[in-house]
Amino acid sequence: MHDQMHDEWTAGTRYRVRRRGRTRWEESLRCAGGELEARVQGRTAELAQANQALQDEIVERRRAEAELQRVLAQSEQMLTAITSILIGVDEDGHVTTWNAAARRAFGRERDEMLGRPFADCGIEWDWPAVNRAIAECRATRRPARAEDVRYVRDGKKRFLGITLNPISGHGDGPMGFLLLAADITERRLLESQLAQAQKLESIGQLAAGIAHELNTPIQYVGDNARFLQESFADLEGVLRTYAALAEAARSGPVPAALLEDVEAAAERADLEYLLGEIPTAIAQSLEGVERVAGIVRAMKEFSHPGTAHKTAVDLNRAIESTLTVARNEWKYVADLVTDLDPALPPVPCLPGELNQVFLNIIVNAAHAIGDVVGDGAGGKGTITVTTRAVPPAAPTRAEVRIADTGCGIPPEIRGRIFDPFFTTKGVGRGTGQGLAIAHGIVVEKHGGAIACESEVGRGTTFVIRLPLQEEGGGA
């Protein structure tokens, strides 16, 4: 009984002890489970946040990629739409851009050209001119220009205007460039036609004056020829009587009546007068013929046929020819003063086009003086033309100055005088093309410079400078 009670008490005690321990363990387990759950929830929240950030980043990246694709497609469309030739070259000299215009111009596909050395791209054009522009662009790190670059398209020679823009490399290392080119063949043709039209217009305006210049010597040559014709009729009578006198002298004594006939014939012919006037008439006629020949020669030199290549020209003679052709434009309103350097070296130029420059400026000078002096009845102005080589010590350029004592050019319009179609003249006195064409001929075709010095009320001087050596020519 005791043992049974002991066992029951012991069992109860153990049960209570175990129950109390289990309770504490369960409480500890519940606490640990709560902490674990909190940690799991926190980690889950962090993972969810990270996952959301990753999804946002993926969405943003996809949006950026889509935007990049859109921009690339737009850029490709723009490159395709550009009508000018566009070629990109990296610092290593490989082609990075080749647009549709380049493909059409040179017959090379884009996929074929990308990554290819630019120098080995097989373009049939004036490589020396292109390489000079590339060297200038890389040396100066500034845009460079090449005009009238010859190239072959569809078997025909055409012309390009090329602009090279530098693309910065690393530090001071090699640079790439972007080549932008446009076919200027049609533009050059139109410019040539416009220049020819303006030249014909100038010749048309000068035609009446040239006709007058020719008419004056022709008129007195004609008068002298008629005088010689009449004089010969008189001399013929004298010569016939002298012939009869000679025949009579060979056969015997000369009859007195025959001598009287000779004296009468000489008196009728006014032989003394004829002996004095005939040489003068002949000299005047020869002078007139020479003057006509000079005008014709000047017209031929002025109207020198256009050539594609420059020739060495005596600038002084070209100026003299132009002054002769334009004489009727200036002789009534201005006196001419020339100071032409006889030691001026020949200048490589396009003679016909340069003559047009001189003519345009001389005619403008005459008109400017005419606006001041009217018809010249009250006094004339002065046109002064000088030539010299500059600088004197080691000449590299020929300088031509054409000065007038006209009304001058106001400062507010001085910067526009070389603009096409700009003119201050009245209707019928000019189209505004003369100085624009002169500027194009001097600057673009000859690599020279033309400037204007003017003072209102005192006159204007145009200064033209032309290189004595062609670009790339020897010394």
Short mmCIF file of C-alpha atoms in Angstrom, two decimals:
data_model
loop_
_atom_site.label_atom_id
_atom_site.label_comp_id
_atom_site.label_asym_id
_atom_site.label_seq_id
_atom_site.Cartn_x
_atom_site.Cartn_y
_atom_site.Cartn_z
CA MET A 1 0.00 0.00 0.00
CA HIS A 2 2.78 2.31 0.97
CA ASP A 3 4.70 1.34 -2.02
CA GLN A 4 1.71 1.91 -4.20
CA MET A 5 1.15 5.34 -2.72
CA HIS A 6 4.82 6.11 -3.11
CA ASP A 7 4.76 5.10 -6.68
CA GLU A 8 1.67 7.17 -7.36
CA TRP A 9 3.19 10.19 -5.64
CA THR A 10 6.40 9.73 -7.48
CA ALA A 11 4.60 9.35 -10.76
CA GLY A 12 2.54 12.43 -10.03
CA THR A 13 5.57 14.36 -9.09
CA ARG A 14 7.35 13.30 -12.25
CA TYR A 15 4.27 14.22 -14.23
CA ARG A 16 4.12 17.64 -12.69
CA VAL A 17 7.80 18.17 -13.19
CA ARG A 18 7.62 17.00 -16.78
CA ARG A 19 4.57 19.08 -17.36
CA ARG A 20 6.24 22.17 -16.00
CA GLY A 21 9.35 21.50 -18.18
CA ARG A 22 7.22 20.85 -21.24
CA THR A 23 5.44 24.10 -20.69
CA ARG A 24 8.70 25.98 -20.50
CA TRP A 25 9.97 24.18 -23.62
CA GLU A 26 6.81 24.92 -25.50
CA GLU A 27 7.03 28.53 -24.43
CA SER A 28 10.64 28.66 -25.57
CA LEU A 29 9.65 26.94 -28.79
CA ARG A 30 6.81 29.34 -29.32
CA CYS A 31 9.17 32.29 -28.75
CA ALA A 32 11.74 30.85 -31.12
CA GLY A 33 9.02 30.14 -33.68
CA GLY A 34 7.77 33.69 -33.41
CA GLU A 35 11.24 35.09 -33.90
CA LEU A 36 11.84 32.75 -36.84
CA GLU A 37 8.53 33.69 -38.38
CA ALA A 38 9.33 37.36 -37.92
CA ARG A 39 12.73 36.83 -39.51
CA VAL A 40 11.18 34.84 -42.36
CA GLN A 41 8.60 37.56 -42.89
CA GLY A 42 11.30 40.23 -42.82
CA ARG A 43 13.49 38.29 -45.23
CA THR A 44 10.49 37.59 -47.43
CA ALA A 45 9.69 41.30 -47.47
CA GLU A 46 13.30 42.07 -48.35
CA LEU A 47 13.26 39.48 -51.12
CA ALA A 48 9.95 40.83 -52.37
CA GLN A 49 11.40 44.35 -52.35
CA ALA A 50 14.56 43.18 -54.12
CA ASN A 51 12.46 41.24 -56.60
CA GLN A 52 10.33 44.32 -57.26
CA ALA A 53 13.46 46.44 -57.72
CA LEU A 54 14.85 43.82 -60.10
CA GLN A 55 11.59 43.77 -62.04
CA ASP A 56 11.61 47.58 -62.15
CA GLU A 57 15.20 47.50 -63.38
CA ILE A 58 14.31 44.93 -66.04
CA VAL A 59 11.36 47.07 -67.13
CA GLU A 60 13.57 50.18 -67.19
CA ARG A 61 16.29 48.36 -69.10
CA ARG A 62 13.78 47.06 -71.61
CA ARG A 63 12.38 50.56 -71.95
CA ALA A 64 15.91 51.94 -72.41
CA GLU A 65 16.69 49.22 -74.97
CA ALA A 66 13.46 50.00 -76.79
CA GLU A 67 14.31 53.70 -76.71
CA LEU A 68 17.82 52.92 -77.94
CA GLN A 69 16.40 50.84 -80.77
CA ARG A 70 13.98 53.64 -81.58
CA VAL A 71 16.78 56.21 -81.59
CA LEU A 72 19.00 53.93 -83.69
CA ALA A 73 16.15 53.34 -86.12
CA GLN A 74 15.45 57.06 -86.23
CA SER A 75 19.15 57.79 -86.77
CA GLU A 76 19.26 55.21 -89.54
CA GLN A 77 16.19 56.78 -91.13
CA MET A 78 17.82 60.20 -90.86
CA LEU A 79 21.04 58.92 -92.41
CA THR A 80 19.00 57.33 -95.18
CA ALA A 81 16.99 60.51 -95.70
CA ILE A 82 20.08 62.74 -95.91
CA THR A 83 20.64 63.46 -99.58
CA SER A 84 24.28 64.39 -98.99
CA ILE A 85 27.01 61.78 -98.85
CA LEU A 86 27.87 60.95 -95.23
CA ILE A 87 30.89 58.82 -94.33
CA GLY A 88 32.19 58.35 -90.78
CA VAL A 89 35.78 57.26 -90.17
CA ASP A 90 37.24 56.38 -86.76
CA GLU A 91 40.66 57.29 -85.41
CA ASP A 92 42.10 54.07 -86.85
CA GLY A 93 40.96 55.02 -90.33
CA HIS A 94 38.10 52.52 -90.62
CA VAL A 95 34.67 53.33 -92.01
CA THR A 96 31.97 53.49 -89.33
CA THR A 97 29.16 55.21 -91.24
CA TRP A 98 28.11 54.82 -94.87
CA ASN A 99 24.72 56.23 -95.76
CA ALA A 100 22.43 55.58 -98.72
CA ALA A 101 23.69 58.66 -100.58
CA ALA A 102 27.26 57.30 -100.37
CA ARG A 103 26.01 53.98 -101.71
CA ARG A 104 24.28 55.68 -104.64
CA ALA A 105 27.24 57.92 -105.42
CA PHE A 106 30.01 55.33 -105.23
CA GLY A 107 28.14 52.09 -105.95
CA ARG A 108 29.35 50.39 -102.75
CA GLU A 109 27.00 48.71 -100.26
CA ARG A 110 26.99 49.71 -96.60
CA ASP A 111 27.72 46.20 -95.29
CA GLU A 112 30.67 45.97 -97.66
CA MET A 113 32.18 49.26 -96.45
CA LEU A 114 31.66 49.23 -92.67
CA GLY A 115 34.91 48.36 -90.91
CA ARG A 116 36.93 48.73 -94.10
CA PRO A 117 39.97 51.06 -94.24
CA PHE A 118 38.79 54.34 -95.70
CA ALA A 119 41.90 54.62 -97.86
CA ASP A 120 41.01 51.24 -99.39
CA CYS A 121 37.32 51.89 -100.06
CA GLY A 122 37.76 52.06 -103.84
CA ILE A 123 36.24 55.49 -104.48
CA GLU A 124 37.22 56.94 -107.86
CA TRP A 125 37.87 60.55 -106.93
CA ASP A 126 40.67 63.08 -106.57
CA TRP A 127 42.42 61.42 -103.64
CA PRO A 128 45.21 64.05 -103.31
CA ALA A 129 42.61 66.79 -102.76
CA VAL A 130 40.69 64.64 -100.25
CA ASN A 131 43.85 63.63 -98.39
CA ARG A 132 44.94 67.28 -98.11
CA ALA A 133 41.60 68.14 -96.52
CA ILE A 134 41.87 65.16 -94.14
CA ALA A 135 45.39 66.19 -93.12
CA GLU A 136 44.23 69.76 -92.52
CA CYS A 137 41.25 68.58 -90.46
CA ARG A 138 43.41 66.35 -88.26
CA ALA A 139 46.23 68.87 -87.91
CA THR A 140 44.02 71.81 -86.95
CA ARG A 141 41.26 69.76 -85.26
CA ARG A 142 38.84 72.02 -87.06
CA PRO A 143 36.51 71.54 -90.05
CA ALA A 144 38.22 71.53 -93.45
CA ARG A 145 36.78 72.11 -96.92
CA ALA A 146 37.64 70.72 -100.35
CA GLU A 147 35.94 72.28 -103.38
CA ASP A 148 35.42 70.87 -106.86
CA VAL A 149 36.72 67.40 -106.04
CA ARG A 150 36.48 65.41 -109.25
CA TYR A 151 34.93 61.95 -109.07
CA VAL A 152 33.43 59.39 -111.45
CA ARG A 153 29.77 58.42 -111.29
CA ASP A 154 28.09 56.22 -113.88
CA GLY A 155 31.17 56.62 -116.04
CA LYS A 156 30.94 60.42 -116.06
CA LYS A 157 33.19 62.95 -114.38
CA ARG A 158 31.38 65.05 -111.79
CA PHE A 159 32.29 67.39 -108.93
CA LEU A 160 31.88 67.20 -105.16
CA GLY A 161 32.03 69.81 -102.44
CA ILE A 162 33.42 68.12 -99.32
CA THR A 163 33.40 69.21 -95.67
CA LEU A 164 35.33 67.24 -93.06
CA ASN A 165 34.45 67.61 -89.37
CA PRO A 166 36.82 66.18 -86.73
CA ILE A 167 35.63 63.53 -84.27
CA SER A 168 37.54 63.77 -81.00
CA GLY A 169 39.76 60.85 -80.13
CA HIS A 170 41.54 60.06 -76.86
CA GLY A 171 43.55 63.03 -75.63
CA ASP A 172 45.93 64.29 -78.27
CA GLY A 173 45.87 61.02 -80.19
CA PRO A 174 44.57 60.37 -83.71
CA MET A 175 41.16 61.72 -84.59
CA GLY A 176 38.36 60.35 -86.67
CA PHE A 177 36.30 62.51 -88.97
CA LEU A 178 32.86 62.83 -90.48
CA LEU A 179 32.90 63.45 -94.23
CA LEU A 180 29.90 65.28 -95.64
CA ALA A 181 29.82 65.70 -99.41
CA ALA A 182 27.36 66.99 -101.98
CA ASP A 183 27.40 66.68 -105.74
CA ILE A 184 27.85 70.25 -106.98
CA THR A 185 28.09 69.45 -110.69
CA GLU A 186 24.71 70.96 -111.51
CA ARG A 187 25.42 73.97 -109.32
CA ARG A 188 28.73 74.56 -111.03
CA LEU A 189 27.01 74.24 -114.41
CA LEU A 190 24.37 76.77 -113.38
CA GLU A 191 27.06 79.10 -112.04
CA SER A 192 28.93 78.79 -115.32
CA GLN A 193 25.77 79.51 -117.28
CA LEU A 194 24.98 82.45 -115.03
CA ALA A 195 28.49 83.82 -115.43
CA GLN A 196 28.26 83.38 -119.19
CA ALA A 197 24.87 85.10 -119.22
CA GLN A 198 26.29 87.97 -117.19
CA LYS A 199 29.26 88.15 -119.54
CA LEU A 200 26.96 88.27 -122.55
CA GLU A 201 24.93 90.93 -120.77
CA SER A 202 28.10 92.95 -120.23
CA ILE A 203 29.14 92.53 -123.85
CA GLY A 204 25.64 93.54 -124.91
CA GLN A 205 25.87 96.68 -122.80
CA LEU A 206 29.30 97.40 -124.25
CA ALA A 207 28.31 96.64 -127.83
CA ALA A 208 27.14 100.18 -128.61
CA GLY A 209 30.28 101.64 -127.08
CA ILE A 210 32.52 99.21 -128.93
CA ALA A 211 30.70 99.99 -132.17
CA HIS A 212 31.31 103.69 -131.53
CA GLU A 213 34.96 103.05 -130.75
CA LEU A 214 35.29 101.12 -134.01
CA ASN A 215 33.25 103.62 -136.00
CA THR A 216 35.48 106.62 -135.25
CA PRO A 217 38.72 105.25 -136.76
CA ILE A 218 36.81 103.50 -139.54
CA GLN A 219 35.14 106.78 -140.41
CA TYR A 220 38.35 108.74 -140.87
CA VAL A 221 39.98 105.79 -142.62
CA GLY A 222 37.05 105.91 -145.03
CA ASP A 223 37.35 109.68 -145.42
CA ASN A 224 41.07 109.38 -146.11
CA ALA A 225 40.45 106.57 -148.59
CA ARG A 226 37.99 108.75 -150.50
CA PHE A 227 40.50 111.62 -150.41
CA LEU A 228 43.18 109.33 -151.80
CA GLN A 229 40.78 108.13 -154.48
CA GLU A 230 40.07 111.72 -155.59
CA SER A 231 43.73 112.65 -155.31
CA PHE A 232 44.73 109.71 -157.45
CA ALA A 233 42.35 110.93 -160.21
CA ASP A 234 44.14 114.29 -160.15
CA LEU A 235 47.55 112.65 -160.00
CA GLU A 236 46.61 110.38 -162.87
CA GLY A 237 46.24 113.44 -165.17
CA VAL A 238 49.61 114.76 -164.05
CA LEU A 239 51.24 111.35 -164.52
CA ARG A 240 49.79 110.98 -168.01
CA THR A 241 51.18 114.38 -169.10
CA TYR A 242 54.55 113.47 -167.61
CA ALA A 243 54.41 110.19 -169.53
CA ALA A 244 53.71 112.10 -172.76
CA LEU A 245 56.56 114.46 -171.92
CA ALA A 246 58.94 111.56 -171.41
CA GLU A 247 57.90 109.96 -174.70
CA ALA A 248 58.43 113.24 -176.56
CA ALA A 249 61.84 113.70 -174.96
CA ARG A 250 62.98 110.32 -176.26
CA SER A 251 62.09 111.23 -179.87
CA GLY A 252 63.56 114.71 -180.04
CA PRO A 253 63.04 118.24 -178.77
CA VAL A 254 60.07 118.68 -176.38
CA PRO A 255 57.31 120.88 -177.77
CA ALA A 256 56.59 123.98 -175.70
CA ALA A 257 52.87 123.16 -175.76
CA LEU A 258 53.55 119.85 -174.02
CA LEU A 259 55.44 121.60 -171.25
CA GLU A 260 52.51 123.95 -170.82
CA ASP A 261 50.17 120.93 -170.56
CA VAL A 262 52.35 119.45 -167.81
CA GLU A 263 52.34 122.69 -165.85
CA ALA A 264 48.58 123.06 -166.30
CA ALA A 265 47.95 119.49 -165.11
CA ALA A 266 50.12 120.03 -162.03
CA GLU A 267 48.29 123.25 -161.27
CA ARG A 268 44.86 121.64 -161.68
CA ALA A 269 45.84 118.81 -159.38
CA ASP A 270 47.31 121.24 -156.82
CA LEU A 271 50.35 119.03 -156.70
CA GLU A 272 52.01 120.81 -153.79
CA TYR A 273 48.90 120.29 -151.65
CA LEU A 274 48.67 116.63 -152.58
CA LEU A 275 52.33 116.02 -151.84
CA GLY A 276 51.75 117.35 -148.34
CA GLU A 277 48.34 115.80 -147.58
CA ILE A 278 48.63 112.33 -149.08
CA PRO A 279 51.36 111.16 -146.64
CA THR A 280 49.28 112.55 -143.76
CA ALA A 281 46.17 110.74 -145.00
CA ILE A 282 48.12 107.50 -145.34
CA ALA A 283 49.57 107.86 -141.83
CA GLN A 284 46.13 108.60 -140.37
CA SER A 285 44.65 105.64 -142.18
CA LEU A 286 47.35 103.31 -140.89
CA GLU A 287 46.79 104.71 -137.39
CA GLY A 288 43.05 104.08 -137.73
CA VAL A 289 43.61 100.56 -138.98
CA GLU A 290 45.94 99.91 -136.04
CA ARG A 291 43.36 101.33 -133.65
CA VAL A 292 40.65 99.08 -135.08
CA ALA A 293 43.03 96.13 -134.91
CA GLY A 294 43.79 97.03 -131.30
CA ILE A 295 40.11 97.10 -130.39
CA VAL A 296 39.49 93.80 -132.15
CA ARG A 297 42.56 92.30 -130.48
CA ALA A 298 41.35 93.55 -127.10
CA MET A 299 37.91 92.07 -127.74
CA LYS A 300 39.47 88.73 -128.64
CA GLU A 301 41.62 88.74 -125.53
CA PHE A 302 38.75 89.89 -123.37
CA SER A 303 36.50 87.17 -124.78
CA HIS A 304 39.16 84.51 -124.19
CA PRO A 305 37.41 81.14 -124.52
CA GLY A 306 36.84 79.47 -121.19
CA THR A 307 39.18 76.64 -120.28
CA ALA A 308 39.18 74.15 -117.46
CA HIS A 309 42.86 74.74 -116.75
CA LYS A 310 44.69 77.87 -115.71
CA THR A 311 47.31 79.41 -117.94
CA ALA A 312 50.06 81.91 -117.16
CA VAL A 313 48.77 85.34 -118.17
CA ASP A 314 50.29 88.81 -118.45
CA LEU A 315 47.94 90.58 -116.05
CA ASN A 316 48.92 94.04 -117.29
CA ARG A 317 47.97 93.18 -120.86
CA ALA A 318 44.68 91.66 -119.71
CA ILE A 319 43.86 94.87 -117.85
CA GLU A 320 44.78 97.02 -120.85
CA SER A 321 42.53 94.93 -123.10
CA THR A 322 39.64 95.27 -120.69
CA LEU A 323 40.15 99.03 -120.40
CA THR A 324 40.08 99.26 -124.20
CA VAL A 325 36.87 97.25 -124.47
CA ALA A 326 35.22 99.33 -121.75
CA ARG A 327 36.57 102.68 -122.98
CA ASN A 328 33.22 104.03 -124.08
CA GLU A 329 31.87 103.38 -120.56
CA TRP A 330 34.41 105.57 -118.79
CA LYS A 331 35.88 108.06 -121.29
CA TYR A 332 33.04 110.60 -120.94
CA VAL A 333 33.06 110.70 -117.12
CA ALA A 334 36.60 109.81 -116.05
CA ASP A 335 40.25 110.21 -116.87
CA LEU A 336 42.24 107.00 -116.72
CA VAL A 337 45.48 106.64 -114.78
CA THR A 338 47.40 103.38 -115.00
CA ASP A 339 50.44 102.35 -112.99
CA LEU A 340 51.16 98.82 -114.15
CA ASP A 341 54.26 97.12 -112.78
CA PRO A 342 56.32 95.97 -115.81
CA ALA A 343 58.11 93.41 -113.63
CA LEU A 344 54.88 91.71 -112.53
CA PRO A 345 55.29 87.94 -113.04
CA PRO A 346 52.74 86.00 -115.12
CA VAL A 347 49.73 84.93 -113.07
CA PRO A 348 48.17 81.45 -113.40
CA CYS A 349 44.49 82.13 -114.06
CA LEU A 350 41.44 81.60 -116.20
CA PRO A 351 41.90 84.61 -118.53
CA GLY A 352 38.34 85.02 -119.78
CA GLU A 353 36.88 84.91 -116.29
CA LEU A 354 39.46 87.26 -114.81
CA ASN A 355 38.81 89.76 -117.60
CA GLN A 356 35.16 89.64 -116.56
CA VAL A 357 36.17 90.58 -113.00
CA PHE A 358 38.11 93.62 -114.20
CA LEU A 359 35.28 94.66 -116.52
CA ASN A 360 32.64 94.44 -113.80
CA ILE A 361 34.66 96.59 -111.42
CA ILE A 362 35.68 99.16 -114.07
CA VAL A 363 32.08 99.57 -115.25
CA ASN A 364 30.95 99.96 -111.64
CA ALA A 365 33.64 102.61 -111.15
CA ALA A 366 32.46 104.51 -114.23
CA HIS A 367 28.85 104.38 -113.03
CA ALA A 368 29.85 105.57 -109.54
CA ILE A 369 31.75 108.53 -111.00
CA GLY A 370 28.88 109.24 -113.39
CA ASP A 371 26.55 109.54 -110.39
CA VAL A 372 28.81 112.34 -109.13
CA VAL A 373 29.84 114.24 -112.28
CA GLY A 374 26.85 113.58 -114.51
CA ASP A 375 27.80 113.66 -118.18
CA GLY A 376 31.26 115.02 -117.38
CA ALA A 377 30.58 118.48 -118.82
CA GLY A 378 31.52 120.12 -115.54
CA GLY A 379 34.62 118.02 -115.01
CA LYS A 380 35.60 114.38 -114.86
CA GLY A 381 36.51 111.97 -112.12
CA THR A 382 39.45 109.59 -112.14
CA ILE A 383 39.82 105.84 -112.42
CA THR A 384 43.22 104.62 -111.25
CA VAL A 385 44.44 101.10 -111.97
CA THR A 386 47.65 99.81 -110.41
CA THR A 387 49.37 96.44 -110.33
CA ARG A 388 52.24 95.19 -108.20
CA ALA A 389 53.67 92.04 -106.66
CA VAL A 390 53.29 91.63 -102.89
CA PRO A 391 55.08 91.44 -100.60
CA PRO A 392 57.90 93.23 -102.44
CA ALA A 393 60.74 91.27 -100.82
CA ALA A 394 59.45 87.80 -101.72
CA PRO A 395 56.31 88.14 -103.85
CA THR A 396 53.66 85.45 -103.50
CA ARG A 397 50.68 87.36 -104.87
CA ALA A 398 49.80 89.80 -107.62
CA GLU A 399 47.77 92.77 -106.41
CA VAL A 400 45.42 94.80 -108.60
CA ARG A 401 43.87 98.01 -107.30
CA ILE A 402 41.02 99.70 -109.15
CA ALA A 403 40.14 103.03 -107.53
CA ASP A 404 37.48 105.57 -108.44
CA THR A 405 36.51 109.03 -107.23
CA GLY A 406 32.83 108.18 -107.18
CA CYS A 407 30.22 108.53 -104.47
CA GLY A 408 31.58 105.77 -102.21
CA ILE A 409 29.68 102.93 -100.52
CA PRO A 410 27.83 103.54 -97.22
CA PRO A 411 29.14 101.41 -94.31
CA GLU A 412 25.73 99.87 -93.62
CA ILE A 413 25.65 98.12 -97.01
CA ARG A 414 29.35 97.54 -97.54
CA GLY A 415 29.14 94.01 -96.17
CA ARG A 416 26.48 93.05 -98.72
CA ILE A 417 28.07 94.21 -101.97
CA PHE A 418 29.24 90.69 -102.86
CA ASP A 419 25.82 89.14 -102.21
CA PRO A 420 24.04 87.83 -105.32
CA PHE A 421 21.39 90.18 -106.73
CA PHE A 422 22.29 93.00 -104.34
CA THR A 423 22.47 96.34 -106.15
CA THR A 424 22.02 100.01 -105.42
CA LYS A 425 21.68 100.92 -109.09
CA GLY A 426 18.44 101.90 -110.71
CA VAL A 427 16.37 99.66 -112.94
CA GLY A 428 18.17 98.82 -116.17
CA ARG A 429 21.65 99.61 -114.83
CA GLY A 430 22.50 96.30 -113.23
CA THR A 431 21.23 92.99 -111.89
CA GLY A 432 23.41 92.78 -108.78
CA GLN A 433 25.39 89.89 -110.20
CA GLY A 434 28.62 91.63 -111.23
CA LEU A 435 30.41 91.76 -107.89
CA ALA A 436 28.98 88.42 -106.73
CA ILE A 437 30.41 86.74 -109.82
CA ALA A 438 33.70 88.63 -109.39
CA HIS A 439 33.95 87.37 -105.81
CA GLY A 440 33.28 83.78 -106.87
CA ILE A 441 35.86 83.93 -109.66
CA VAL A 442 38.60 85.47 -107.52
CA VAL A 443 38.05 83.54 -104.28
CA GLU A 444 36.67 80.16 -105.29
CA LYS A 445 38.26 79.63 -108.69
CA HIS A 446 41.62 81.31 -108.13
CA GLY A 447 42.18 80.98 -104.38
CA GLY A 448 42.61 84.74 -104.18
CA ALA A 449 41.00 87.54 -102.21
CA ILE A 450 38.92 90.57 -103.09
CA ALA A 451 38.26 93.44 -100.70
CA CYS A 452 36.61 96.83 -100.80
CA GLU A 453 37.93 100.05 -99.29
CA SER A 454 35.46 102.91 -99.48
CA GLU A 455 34.69 106.33 -98.05
CA VAL A 456 31.41 108.04 -98.75
CA GLY A 457 31.96 111.15 -100.86
CA ARG A 458 35.55 110.27 -101.77
CA GLY A 459 35.39 107.03 -103.69
CA THR A 460 36.01 103.30 -103.62
CA THR A 461 39.00 101.04 -104.17
CA PHE A 462 38.69 97.36 -104.96
CA VAL A 463 41.77 95.32 -104.08
CA ILE A 464 42.26 91.98 -105.82
CA ARG A 465 45.05 89.60 -104.79
CA LEU A 466 45.88 86.50 -106.83
CA PRO A 467 48.45 83.79 -106.02
CA LEU A 468 51.51 83.75 -108.25
CA GLN A 469 51.72 79.97 -107.93
CA GLU A 470 48.93 77.45 -108.25
CA GLU A 471 48.15 75.37 -105.18
CA GLY A 472 50.67 72.57 -105.09
CA GLY A 473 52.79 74.28 -107.76
CA GLY A 474 56.51 74.61 -107.58
CA ALA A 475 58.38 77.72 -106.65
#
